[in-house]
mmCIF file of C-alpha atoms in Angstrom:
data_model
loop_
_atom_site.group_PDB
_atom_site.id
_atom_site.type_symbol
_atom_site.label_atom_id
_atom_site.label_comp_id
_atom_site.label_asym_id
_atom_site.label_seq_id
_atom_site.Cartn_x
_atom_site.Cartn_y
_atom_site.Cartn_z
ATOM 1 C CA MET X 1 17.909 52.588 53.605
ATOM 2 C CA MET X 2 20.443 50.488 54.672
ATOM 3 C CA LEU X 3 19.472 46.345 55.545
ATOM 4 C CA GLU X 4 19.222 45.338 58.989
ATOM 5 C CA PRO X 5 22.071 41.423 59.437
ATOM 6 C CA SER X 6 19.625 39.721 60.511
ATOM 7 C CA ARG X 7 17.190 40.691 57.134
ATOM 8 C CA LEU X 8 20.644 40.205 54.625
ATOM 9 C CA ALA X 9 20.446 36.587 56.007
ATOM 10 C CA ALA X 10 16.815 35.941 55.833
ATOM 11 C CA LEU X 11 17.343 37.418 52.159
ATOM 12 C CA PRO X 12 18.270 33.468 50.843
ATOM 13 C CA ARG X 13 15.478 31.653 51.954
ATOM 14 C CA LEU X 14 12.965 34.390 51.668
ATOM 15 C CA ALA X 15 13.647 33.484 47.478
ATOM 16 C CA ILE X 16 13.870 29.872 47.214
ATOM 17 C CA ALA X 17 10.395 29.997 49.512
ATOM 18 C CA LEU X 18 8.786 32.866 46.675
ATOM 19 C CA LEU X 19 10.335 30.457 44.007
ATOM 20 C CA LEU X 20 8.742 27.385 45.023
ATOM 21 C CA ALA X 21 5.166 28.861 45.804
ATOM 22 C CA THR X 22 5.292 29.975 42.413
ATOM 23 C CA VAL X 23 6.133 26.824 40.731
ATOM 24 C CA VAL X 24 4.098 25.073 42.879
ATOM 25 C CA ALA X 25 0.982 27.634 41.826
ATOM 26 C CA GLY X 26 2.009 26.536 38.455
ATOM 27 C CA CYS X 27 2.847 23.183 38.794
ATOM 28 C CA THR X 28 0.022 22.319 36.770
ATOM 29 C CA THR X 29 1.027 24.191 33.826
ATOM 30 C CA LEU X 30 4.036 22.131 33.122
ATOM 31 C CA GLY X 31 4.050 20.576 29.612
ATOM 32 C CA ALA X 32 3.038 17.239 28.891
ATOM 33 C CA ALA X 33 4.402 14.665 25.838
ATOM 34 C CA GLY X 34 0.461 14.059 25.489
ATOM 35 C CA PRO X 35 -2.625 11.844 27.071
ATOM 36 C CA SER X 36 -1.332 9.042 29.559
ATOM 37 C CA SER X 37 -1.567 5.559 29.207
ATOM 38 C CA GLY X 38 -4.742 5.904 31.586
ATOM 39 C CA GLN X 39 -6.519 8.563 29.100
ATOM 40 C CA VAL X 40 -5.755 6.511 26.226
ATOM 41 C CA ARG X 41 -7.472 3.570 27.780
ATOM 42 C CA LYS X 42 -9.990 5.375 28.055
ATOM 43 C CA ILE X 43 -11.379 7.065 25.012
ATOM 44 C CA ASP X 44 -12.057 2.648 24.006
ATOM 45 C CA GLY X 45 -15.938 2.829 23.385
ATOM 46 C CA GLU X 46 -15.256 6.605 22.406
ATOM 47 C CA GLY X 47 -17.166 8.151 19.122
ATOM 48 C CA TYR X 48 -15.243 9.179 16.704
ATOM 49 C CA ALA X 49 -16.589 10.461 12.924
ATOM 50 C CA ASN X 50 -20.501 8.591 13.740
ATOM 51 C CA GLY X 51 -17.928 5.291 14.496
ATOM 52 C CA GLN X 52 -16.768 3.497 18.084
ATOM 53 C CA VAL X 53 -12.990 3.832 19.184
ATOM 54 C CA ALA X 54 -11.466 0.160 19.589
ATOM 55 C CA LEU X 55 -8.930 -0.322 21.701
ATOM 56 C CA ILE X 56 -6.826 -3.560 21.213
ATOM 57 C CA ASP X 57 -4.591 -4.997 23.145
ATOM 58 C CA LEU X 58 -1.538 -5.777 20.475
ATOM 59 C CA ASP X 59 -1.008 -9.615 20.891
ATOM 60 C CA PRO X 60 -0.329 -12.486 18.646
ATOM 61 C CA GLN X 61 -3.718 -12.907 17.714
ATOM 62 C CA ALA X 62 -4.490 -9.635 17.342
ATOM 63 C CA TRP X 63 -0.511 -9.615 15.196
ATOM 64 C CA ARG X 64 -2.081 -12.557 13.214
ATOM 65 C CA ARG X 65 -6.050 -11.235 12.013
ATOM 66 C CA VAL X 66 -4.266 -7.908 10.991
ATOM 67 C CA ALA X 67 -0.947 -9.905 8.634
ATOM 68 C CA ALA X 68 -4.583 -12.742 7.541
ATOM 69 C CA PHE X 69 -6.230 -9.758 6.449
ATOM 70 C CA GLU X 70 -3.813 -7.678 4.769
ATOM 71 C CA GLN X 71 -2.738 -10.573 2.560
ATOM 72 C CA SER X 72 -5.830 -11.070 1.460
ATOM 73 C CA GLN X 73 -6.603 -7.949 0.383
ATOM 74 C CA SER X 74 -3.084 -8.444 -2.260
ATOM 75 C CA LEU X 75 -3.193 -8.699 -5.541
ATOM 76 C CA ALA X 76 -2.910 -11.912 -5.933
ATOM 77 C CA GLN X 77 -5.684 -13.000 -3.689
ATOM 78 C CA ARG X 78 -7.963 -10.429 -4.961
ATOM 79 C CA LEU X 79 -7.665 -10.389 -8.678
ATOM 80 C CA GLY X 80 -6.315 -14.298 -8.812
ATOM 81 C CA GLU X 81 -3.853 -15.649 -11.451
ATOM 82 C CA SER X 82 -4.647 -16.026 -14.506
ATOM 83 C CA GLY X 83 -3.393 -18.498 -17.474
ATOM 84 C CA ALA X 84 -1.641 -17.799 -20.309
ATOM 85 C CA GLY X 85 -4.677 -19.392 -22.055
ATOM 86 C CA ASP X 86 -5.449 -19.351 -26.512
ATOM 87 C CA LEU X 87 -5.180 -16.310 -28.106
ATOM 88 C CA LEU X 88 -8.953 -15.555 -28.864
ATOM 89 C CA ILE X 89 -10.287 -13.471 -31.768
ATOM 90 C CA GLY X 90 -12.483 -10.518 -30.672
ATOM 91 C CA PRO X 91 -14.154 -7.490 -32.488
ATOM 92 C CA GLY X 92 -12.273 -5.142 -34.397
ATOM 93 C CA ASP X 93 -9.088 -7.146 -34.299
ATOM 94 C CA VAL X 94 -7.581 -7.593 -37.769
ATOM 95 C CA LEU X 95 -6.743 -10.958 -39.900
ATOM 96 C CA ASP X 96 -3.658 -11.853 -42.952
ATOM 97 C CA ILE X 97 -6.202 -15.322 -44.682
ATOM 98 C CA ALA X 98 -4.068 -17.065 -47.240
ATOM 99 C CA LEU X 99 -6.471 -19.804 -49.104
ATOM 100 C CA TRP X 100 -4.139 -21.807 -51.288
ATOM 101 C CA GLU X 101 -5.737 -25.249 -53.356
ATOM 102 C CA ALA X 102 -3.682 -27.276 -55.404
ATOM 103 C CA PRO X 103 -3.700 -27.490 -58.594
ATOM 104 C CA PRO X 104 -5.668 -27.413 -61.206
ATOM 105 C CA ALA X 105 -6.820 -24.403 -59.332
ATOM 106 C CA VAL X 106 -10.046 -23.925 -59.885
ATOM 107 C CA LEU X 107 -10.592 -20.549 -56.952
ATOM 108 C CA PHE X 108 -7.552 -19.589 -56.844
ATOM 109 C CA GLY X 109 -5.730 -19.675 -59.932
ATOM 110 C CA THR X 110 -4.443 -15.948 -60.477
ATOM 111 C CA GLY X 111 -3.224 -15.707 -57.205
ATOM 112 C CA ALA X 112 0.181 -15.175 -56.310
ATOM 113 C CA VAL X 113 2.692 -18.615 -55.707
ATOM 114 C CA ILE X 114 4.836 -18.903 -53.103
ATOM 115 C CA PRO X 115 8.124 -18.560 -52.319
ATOM 116 C CA GLY X 116 10.178 -22.104 -52.382
ATOM 117 C CA LEU X 117 7.194 -23.600 -54.255
ATOM 118 C CA ASP X 118 7.533 -25.351 -58.119
ATOM 119 C CA ALA X 119 5.032 -22.572 -59.852
ATOM 120 C CA GLY X 120 2.263 -24.898 -61.114
ATOM 121 C CA ALA X 121 1.959 -27.059 -57.412
ATOM 122 C CA GLN X 122 -0.210 -24.505 -54.847
ATOM 123 C CA ASN X 123 -1.636 -21.628 -56.432
ATOM 124 C CA ARG X 124 -3.103 -19.025 -52.549
ATOM 125 C CA ALA X 125 -5.101 -15.785 -52.309
ATOM 126 C CA VAL X 126 -4.186 -13.753 -49.620
ATOM 127 C CA VAL X 127 -7.685 -11.245 -48.107
ATOM 128 C CA GLN X 128 -7.584 -9.364 -44.918
ATOM 129 C CA GLN X 129 -10.266 -8.558 -42.691
ATOM 130 C CA VAL X 130 -11.612 -6.748 -39.937
ATOM 131 C CA VAL X 131 -13.561 -8.751 -36.467
ATOM 132 C CA ASP X 132 -16.537 -6.610 -36.624
ATOM 133 C CA GLY X 133 -18.593 -5.643 -34.103
ATOM 134 C CA ALA X 134 -20.535 -8.881 -34.132
ATOM 135 C CA GLY X 135 -17.285 -10.712 -33.703
ATOM 136 C CA ALA X 136 -17.551 -12.300 -37.974
ATOM 137 C CA ILE X 137 -15.638 -11.452 -41.265
ATOM 138 C CA THR X 138 -16.415 -12.394 -44.694
ATOM 139 C CA VAL X 139 -14.290 -14.759 -46.233
ATOM 140 C CA PRO X 140 -14.021 -15.287 -50.143
ATOM 141 C CA PHE X 141 -16.703 -18.471 -50.954
ATOM 142 C CA ALA X 142 -16.478 -19.264 -47.952
ATOM 143 C CA GLY X 143 -19.306 -16.782 -47.339
ATOM 144 C CA ARG X 144 -19.698 -14.488 -43.488
ATOM 145 C CA ILE X 145 -17.508 -17.068 -40.610
ATOM 146 C CA GLU X 146 -18.195 -16.088 -37.022
ATOM 147 C CA VAL X 147 -14.923 -15.759 -35.692
ATOM 148 C CA GLY X 148 -15.820 -13.906 -31.972
ATOM 149 C CA GLY X 149 -13.810 -16.212 -29.006
ATOM 150 C CA ARG X 150 -12.236 -18.841 -31.246
ATOM 151 C CA THR X 151 -8.732 -19.395 -31.985
ATOM 152 C CA PRO X 152 -6.812 -18.920 -35.327
ATOM 153 C CA ALA X 153 -6.426 -22.893 -36.010
ATOM 154 C CA GLU X 154 -9.527 -23.049 -35.496
ATOM 155 C CA ILE X 155 -11.282 -20.393 -37.957
ATOM 156 C CA GLU X 156 -8.707 -22.081 -40.310
ATOM 157 C CA ARG X 157 -10.644 -25.618 -39.662
ATOM 158 C CA ILE X 158 -13.266 -23.991 -40.774
ATOM 159 C CA ILE X 159 -12.385 -21.806 -43.359
ATOM 160 C CA VAL X 160 -10.942 -25.469 -45.008
ATOM 161 C CA ALA X 161 -14.652 -27.291 -43.851
ATOM 162 C CA ARG X 162 -16.107 -24.440 -46.477
ATOM 163 C CA LEU X 163 -14.363 -24.287 -49.191
ATOM 164 C CA THR X 164 -13.960 -28.358 -48.975
ATOM 165 C CA GLY X 165 -15.843 -28.959 -52.964
ATOM 166 C CA ARG X 166 -15.562 -25.640 -54.285
ATOM 167 C CA ALA X 167 -11.829 -25.692 -53.723
ATOM 168 C CA ASN X 168 -8.981 -28.109 -55.111
ATOM 169 C CA ASP X 169 -7.788 -29.204 -52.102
ATOM 170 C CA PRO X 170 -8.490 -26.380 -50.024
ATOM 171 C CA GLN X 171 -5.786 -25.110 -47.280
ATOM 172 C CA ALA X 172 -6.672 -21.514 -44.675
ATOM 173 C CA SER X 173 -3.134 -19.571 -42.909
ATOM 174 C CA VAL X 174 -5.474 -17.781 -40.389
ATOM 175 C CA ARG X 175 -2.571 -14.694 -38.483
ATOM 176 C CA LEU X 176 -3.433 -11.961 -36.743
ATOM 177 C CA ALA X 177 -1.921 -8.886 -37.966
ATOM 178 C CA GLN X 178 -3.353 -6.556 -35.238
ATOM 179 C CA ASN X 179 -4.681 -7.074 -32.084
ATOM 180 C CA ASP X 180 -7.314 -4.756 -30.831
ATOM 181 C CA SER X 181 -9.800 -6.757 -28.554
ATOM 182 C CA ARG X 182 -6.736 -8.124 -26.117
ATOM 183 C CA ASN X 183 -5.451 -5.023 -24.869
ATOM 184 C CA VAL X 184 -4.824 -3.488 -21.105
ATOM 185 C CA THR X 185 -5.223 -0.195 -20.413
ATOM 186 C CA VAL X 186 -1.743 1.415 -18.494
ATOM 187 C CA LEU X 187 -1.769 5.161 -17.247
ATOM 188 C CA GLY X 188 -1.057 7.715 -14.165
ATOM 189 C CA GLU X 189 3.100 7.387 -13.790
ATOM 190 C CA VAL X 190 4.413 6.370 -16.044
ATOM 191 C CA ALA X 191 6.453 7.123 -19.249
ATOM 192 C CA GLN X 192 3.792 6.606 -21.265
ATOM 193 C CA SER X 193 -0.089 5.781 -21.031
ATOM 194 C CA ARG X 194 -1.834 3.320 -23.809
ATOM 195 C CA ARG X 195 -2.833 0.335 -24.301
ATOM 196 C CA VAL X 196 -0.134 -2.817 -24.192
ATOM 197 C CA PRO X 197 -2.150 -5.547 -26.699
ATOM 198 C CA LEU X 198 -1.904 -8.863 -25.080
ATOM 199 C CA GLY X 199 -0.087 -12.247 -27.145
ATOM 200 C CA PRO X 200 -0.580 -15.869 -26.415
ATOM 201 C CA ARG X 201 2.252 -16.007 -24.062
ATOM 202 C CA GLY X 202 0.114 -14.232 -21.466
ATOM 203 C CA GLU X 203 1.721 -11.286 -20.147
ATOM 204 C CA ARG X 204 2.551 -10.176 -16.616
ATOM 205 C CA LEU X 205 2.165 -6.684 -14.443
ATOM 206 C CA LEU X 206 5.468 -6.467 -14.153
ATOM 207 C CA ASP X 207 5.389 -6.406 -18.268
ATOM 208 C CA ILE X 208 2.681 -4.562 -18.818
ATOM 209 C CA ILE X 209 4.295 -0.990 -16.942
ATOM 210 C CA ALA X 210 8.007 -2.246 -18.597
ATOM 211 C CA SER X 211 5.848 -1.709 -22.116
ATOM 212 C CA ALA X 212 4.389 1.241 -20.645
ATOM 213 C CA GLY X 213 7.891 2.882 -20.517
ATOM 214 C CA GLY X 214 8.270 2.580 -16.427
ATOM 215 C CA THR X 215 7.189 4.295 -13.308
ATOM 216 C CA ARG X 216 8.240 8.067 -13.651
ATOM 217 C CA ALA X 217 8.407 7.742 -9.084
ATOM 218 C CA PRO X 218 11.335 6.083 -7.106
ATOM 219 C CA VAL X 219 9.985 2.926 -7.161
ATOM 220 C CA HIS X 220 9.842 2.798 -3.480
ATOM 221 C CA GLN X 221 7.329 5.471 -3.675
ATOM 222 C CA THR X 222 5.079 4.624 -5.962
ATOM 223 C CA THR X 223 1.937 2.272 -5.636
ATOM 224 C CA VAL X 224 0.025 0.361 -8.552
ATOM 225 C CA GLN X 225 -3.128 -0.239 -8.392
ATOM 226 C CA VAL X 226 -5.020 -3.094 -11.143
ATOM 227 C CA SER X 227 -8.632 -3.326 -11.825
ATOM 228 C CA ARG X 228 -10.186 -6.562 -13.143
ATOM 229 C CA ASP X 229 -14.604 -7.056 -13.420
ATOM 230 C CA GLY X 230 -15.302 -4.335 -11.456
ATOM 231 C CA THR X 231 -12.694 -5.399 -8.328
ATOM 232 C CA SER X 232 -9.767 -3.099 -7.639
ATOM 233 C CA ALA X 233 -6.446 -4.416 -5.847
ATOM 234 C CA VAL X 234 -3.952 -1.977 -4.603
ATOM 235 C CA MET X 235 -0.452 -3.278 -3.414
ATOM 236 C CA PRO X 236 3.039 -1.198 -3.246
ATOM 237 C CA LEU X 237 5.250 -1.055 -6.261
ATOM 238 C CA ASP X 238 8.638 -3.035 -4.377
ATOM 239 C CA ALA X 239 5.992 -5.239 -2.683
ATOM 240 C CA ILE X 240 4.913 -6.757 -6.339
ATOM 241 C CA ILE X 241 8.854 -7.129 -7.373
ATOM 242 C CA ALA X 242 10.074 -8.509 -3.577
ATOM 243 C CA ASP X 243 6.869 -10.701 -4.203
ATOM 244 C CA PRO X 244 6.499 -13.144 -8.036
ATOM 245 C CA ALA X 245 3.533 -13.957 -6.901
ATOM 246 C CA GLN X 246 2.078 -11.128 -7.014
ATOM 247 C CA ASN X 247 3.610 -10.336 -10.442
ATOM 248 C CA ILE X 248 -0.128 -11.986 -11.902
ATOM 249 C CA ARG X 249 -0.853 -12.445 -15.153
ATOM 250 C CA MET X 250 -3.022 -9.874 -16.937
ATOM 251 C CA LYS X 251 -6.260 -10.812 -18.769
ATOM 252 C CA PRO X 252 -7.618 -8.252 -21.590
ATOM 253 C CA GLU X 253 -10.178 -4.940 -20.240
ATOM 254 C CA ASP X 254 -7.727 -5.018 -16.850
ATOM 255 C CA VAL X 255 -6.583 -1.412 -16.033
ATOM 256 C CA VAL X 256 -3.216 -0.605 -14.562
ATOM 257 C CA THR X 257 -2.745 2.485 -13.090
ATOM 258 C CA VAL X 258 0.359 3.094 -11.474
ATOM 259 C CA LEU X 259 0.318 5.844 -8.498
ATOM 260 C CA HIS X 260 3.228 8.443 -6.957
ATOM 261 C CA GLN X 261 2.355 7.614 -3.108
ATOM 262 C CA PRO X 262 5.323 8.276 -0.459
ATOM 263 C CA TYR X 263 4.350 6.318 2.785
ATOM 264 C CA SER X 264 4.549 7.527 5.768
ATOM 265 C CA PHE X 265 3.942 6.987 10.229
ATOM 266 C CA ILE X 266 4.162 9.599 12.289
ATOM 267 C CA ALA X 267 4.982 9.710 15.859
ATOM 268 C CA LEU X 268 4.570 11.711 18.550
ATOM 269 C CA GLY X 269 4.884 11.430 22.252
ATOM 270 C CA ALA X 270 7.849 10.047 24.236
ATOM 271 C CA VAL X 271 10.106 8.995 21.916
ATOM 272 C CA ALA X 272 13.724 10.875 20.731
ATOM 273 C CA ARG X 273 12.321 12.058 17.645
ATOM 274 C CA SER X 274 8.360 13.167 17.044
ATOM 275 C CA ALA X 275 7.968 13.098 13.261
ATOM 276 C CA GLU X 276 6.234 11.947 9.992
ATOM 277 C CA ILE X 277 8.512 9.252 9.028
ATOM 278 C CA PRO X 278 8.327 8.041 5.314
ATOM 279 C CA PHE X 279 9.188 3.984 4.553
ATOM 280 C CA GLU X 280 9.892 2.427 2.235
ATOM 281 C CA GLY X 281 6.231 0.833 -0.639
ATOM 282 C CA ARG X 282 7.079 -2.466 0.798
ATOM 283 C CA GLY X 283 6.135 -1.538 5.098
ATOM 284 C CA ILE X 284 8.170 -1.815 7.600
ATOM 285 C CA SER X 285 7.502 -3.617 11.291
ATOM 286 C CA LEU X 286 6.382 -1.620 14.810
ATOM 287 C CA ALA X 287 10.434 -2.409 15.671
ATOM 288 C CA GLN X 288 11.380 -0.735 12.959
ATOM 289 C CA ALA X 289 9.073 2.452 13.058
ATOM 290 C CA MET X 290 10.822 1.927 16.189
ATOM 291 C CA ALA X 291 14.255 2.272 15.649
ATOM 292 C CA ARG X 292 13.591 5.369 12.663
ATOM 293 C CA MET X 293 12.178 7.342 15.642
ATOM 294 C CA GLY X 294 14.819 7.039 17.596
ATOM 295 C CA GLY X 295 13.794 4.978 20.499
ATOM 296 C CA LEU X 296 11.933 5.798 23.316
ATOM 297 C CA ARG X 297 13.198 8.536 25.559
ATOM 298 C CA ASP X 298 14.394 6.475 29.091
ATOM 299 C CA ASN X 299 13.458 8.665 31.549
ATOM 300 C CA GLN X 300 10.158 9.249 29.881
ATOM 301 C CA ALA X 301 8.908 6.850 28.582
ATOM 302 C CA ASN X 302 5.866 4.619 29.491
ATOM 303 C CA ILE X 303 7.241 1.028 27.955
ATOM 304 C CA ARG X 304 3.618 -0.189 28.874
ATOM 305 C CA GLY X 305 2.005 2.830 26.798
ATOM 306 C CA LEU X 306 2.941 1.966 23.691
ATOM 307 C CA PHE X 307 0.318 2.792 21.137
ATOM 308 C CA VAL X 308 -1.327 2.563 17.109
ATOM 309 C CA PHE X 309 -3.478 4.274 16.133
ATOM 310 C CA ARG X 310 -4.988 3.874 13.100
ATOM 311 C CA LEU X 311 -8.409 3.921 10.727
ATOM 312 C CA GLU X 312 -9.147 -0.353 9.990
ATOM 313 C CA ASP X 313 -10.625 -2.218 8.064
ATOM 314 C CA PRO X 314 -13.401 -4.117 9.824
ATOM 315 C CA GLY X 315 -12.029 -7.543 8.135
ATOM 316 C CA ALA X 316 -8.942 -7.157 10.207
ATOM 317 C CA LEU X 317 -10.735 -6.781 13.654
ATOM 318 C CA ASP X 318 -12.117 -10.455 15.390
ATOM 319 C CA THR X 319 -15.480 -11.212 14.556
ATOM 320 C CA GLU X 320 -17.535 -10.620 17.682
ATOM 321 C CA THR X 321 -16.208 -6.684 17.612
ATOM 322 C CA ARG X 322 -16.849 -6.517 13.697
ATOM 323 C CA GLY X 323 -19.661 -7.481 14.774
ATOM 324 C CA THR X 324 -20.682 -4.816 17.129
ATOM 325 C CA ILE X 325 -18.525 -2.216 16.770
ATOM 326 C CA PRO X 326 -20.477 0.918 14.626
ATOM 327 C CA THR X 327 -17.852 2.172 11.600
ATOM 328 C CA THR X 328 -17.419 5.326 10.374
ATOM 329 C CA ASP X 329 -18.996 7.591 7.706
ATOM 330 C CA ASP X 330 -16.254 5.935 5.130
ATOM 331 C CA GLY X 331 -17.128 2.509 6.455
ATOM 332 C CA ARG X 332 -13.387 2.102 9.191
ATOM 333 C CA VAL X 333 -12.648 1.347 12.701
ATOM 334 C CA PRO X 334 -11.213 3.583 14.318
ATOM 335 C CA VAL X 335 -8.869 1.100 15.842
ATOM 336 C CA VAL X 336 -6.597 1.859 19.243
ATOM 337 C CA TYR X 337 -3.206 -0.792 19.297
ATOM 338 C CA ARG X 338 -1.532 -1.111 22.438
ATOM 339 C CA LEU X 339 1.688 -3.275 23.175
ATOM 340 C CA ASP X 340 3.000 -3.635 26.407
ATOM 341 C CA LEU X 341 7.275 -4.193 26.487
ATOM 342 C CA SER X 342 7.414 -5.104 29.674
ATOM 343 C CA ASP X 343 6.976 -8.682 28.824
ATOM 344 C CA ALA X 344 10.033 -8.961 26.023
ATOM 345 C CA ARG X 345 7.067 -10.497 24.073
ATOM 346 C CA GLY X 346 5.737 -7.777 22.908
ATOM 347 C CA PHE X 347 9.050 -7.075 20.808
ATOM 348 C CA PHE X 348 8.604 -10.245 18.948
ATOM 349 C CA VAL X 349 4.625 -8.683 18.303
ATOM 350 C CA ALA X 350 6.170 -5.793 17.201
ATOM 351 C CA GLN X 351 8.730 -7.453 14.757
ATOM 352 C CA ASP X 352 5.606 -8.731 13.087
ATOM 353 C CA PHE X 353 3.139 -6.432 13.197
ATOM 354 C CA MET X 354 3.204 -3.725 10.078
ATOM 355 C CA ILE X 355 3.091 -0.191 10.256
ATOM 356 C CA ARG X 356 0.251 1.246 7.477
ATOM 357 C CA ASP X 357 0.540 4.487 5.130
ATOM 358 C CA GLN X 358 -0.239 7.909 7.949
ATOM 359 C CA ASP X 359 -0.353 5.521 11.569
ATOM 360 C CA VAL X 360 0.308 7.332 14.264
ATOM 361 C CA VAL X 361 2.790 5.802 16.685
ATOM 362 C CA TYR X 362 2.416 7.093 19.905
ATOM 363 C CA VAL X 363 3.956 6.759 23.790
ATOM 364 C CA SER X 364 2.332 7.792 26.543
ATOM 365 C CA THR X 365 5.105 9.438 29.940
ATOM 366 C CA ALA X 366 5.318 6.575 31.889
ATOM 367 C CA PRO X 367 3.468 8.428 35.391
ATOM 368 C CA GLY X 368 6.125 9.194 37.652
ATOM 369 C CA ALA X 369 8.118 11.668 34.379
ATOM 370 C CA GLU X 370 6.158 14.353 35.253
ATOM 371 C CA ILE X 371 6.618 14.623 39.507
ATOM 372 C CA ARG X 372 10.408 14.243 37.992
ATOM 373 C CA GLU X 373 10.593 16.158 36.244
ATOM 374 C CA PHE X 374 8.863 19.186 38.018
ATOM 375 C CA LEU X 375 10.821 18.148 40.743
ATOM 376 C CA ALA X 376 14.210 18.771 38.421
ATOM 377 C CA THR X 377 12.381 22.072 37.385
ATOM 378 C CA VAL X 378 12.348 23.202 41.732
ATOM 379 C CA THR X 379 15.814 22.064 42.628
ATOM 380 C CA SER X 380 17.212 24.104 39.486
ATOM 381 C CA LEU X 381 15.377 27.040 40.902
ATOM 382 C CA ALA X 382 16.049 26.510 44.360
ATOM 383 C CA PHE X 383 19.844 26.452 43.787
ATOM 384 C CA SER X 384 19.994 29.827 41.865
ATOM 385 C CA ALA X 385 17.818 31.524 44.323
ATOM 386 C CA ILE X 386 20.769 30.121 46.559
ATOM 387 C CA ALA X 387 23.068 31.476 44.923
ATOM 388 C CA ILE X 388 21.886 34.637 44.513
ATOM 389 C CA GLY X 389 21.252 35.268 48.155
ATOM 390 C CA ASN X 390 24.811 34.163 48.439
ATOM 391 C CA VAL X 391 25.943 37.741 46.077
ATOM 392 C CA VAL X 392 23.810 39.405 47.058
ATOM 393 C CA THR X 393 24.737 38.868 50.894
ATOM 394 C CA SER X 394 28.599 38.575 50.139
ATOM 395 C CA ASN X 395 27.967 41.968 48.174
ATOM 396 C CA ASN X 396 26.321 43.771 51.385
ATOM 397 C CA ASN X 397 28.872 42.192 53.750
ATOM 398 C CA ASN X 398 31.430 43.616 51.797
ATOM 399 C CA GLY X 399 29.875 47.275 51.784
ATOM 400 C CA ASN X 400 29.801 46.959 55.219
#
């Protein structure tokens, strides 16, 4: 059956109307990059994992609090800088003890002659002693001596004092032959896990790692944990290398654990590149993070709605917030930092605020972006419908 010309002319308009009705009916299902800026702000005070979400404007005051807390967690701040110190003897150490007396030798006359001296000038005896668990040794003719916590020079003076009156002008020399009481344990992602002995010069953290053969993982993906006297501190290896103050001196019984830990943050929302993005252990700023995710999408991003989602340590929050807000089961606070880039000063804050491992950087969609996208879709469909209608009308006219 042939359509009447009037009906053929109305076909494009009918197709457009049907398409518009279909799109309008389904406009509520148009996709979005994520929650709007207003929806994110509404989660302030909401519960999460038995904690409570805190929404904090990222201004210079908030950045200073976070930066001060991060500095307080460094190796130098948490563990302190110990001096080189004296070489103190402890249980398990092996001592070489040389004893001399002037001729005529009374106690050590059968000992060997010191090379370089006349045969009868002076005699000596050499004994080797292992310091027992109580920190003591036994020296011939001098008896039991408490040497634990003493330097070799102090032990020499004690031995000479004990031998005075029994030996002819006695002298003593004490040398640490084997260090078993002053060690640092290094393990994890190193070439060889071992106990590294400490000498009198005061070895530093990087010396210990080098003594274990260095790290097996790349430096920018390596984290170092130092445990001392019940306290532990963790820092990226390249941050330790970059800041000499973090290359702290080691103390006996320190434990150094080297871990392979790649760092990354997650970029979501109205950004050019939504992805998990790796970064160096020494850290990157929020401004650098924005650059690595390709910047904001000009036609969609809400410059007032850049958010950083983080499980924060309470120590990084202001006193009022820290004292009133509940923490999660692991003692942290779910925090959303909001940065308003409509104020150009926000870019200075972005340069200073440091991204942490597993942060989520989210940029909300501008309020009018969904409408613009909807109108663009409708316009495209409308022009397609008109083109189809024109083709149909032209074909029917040609058929007539």
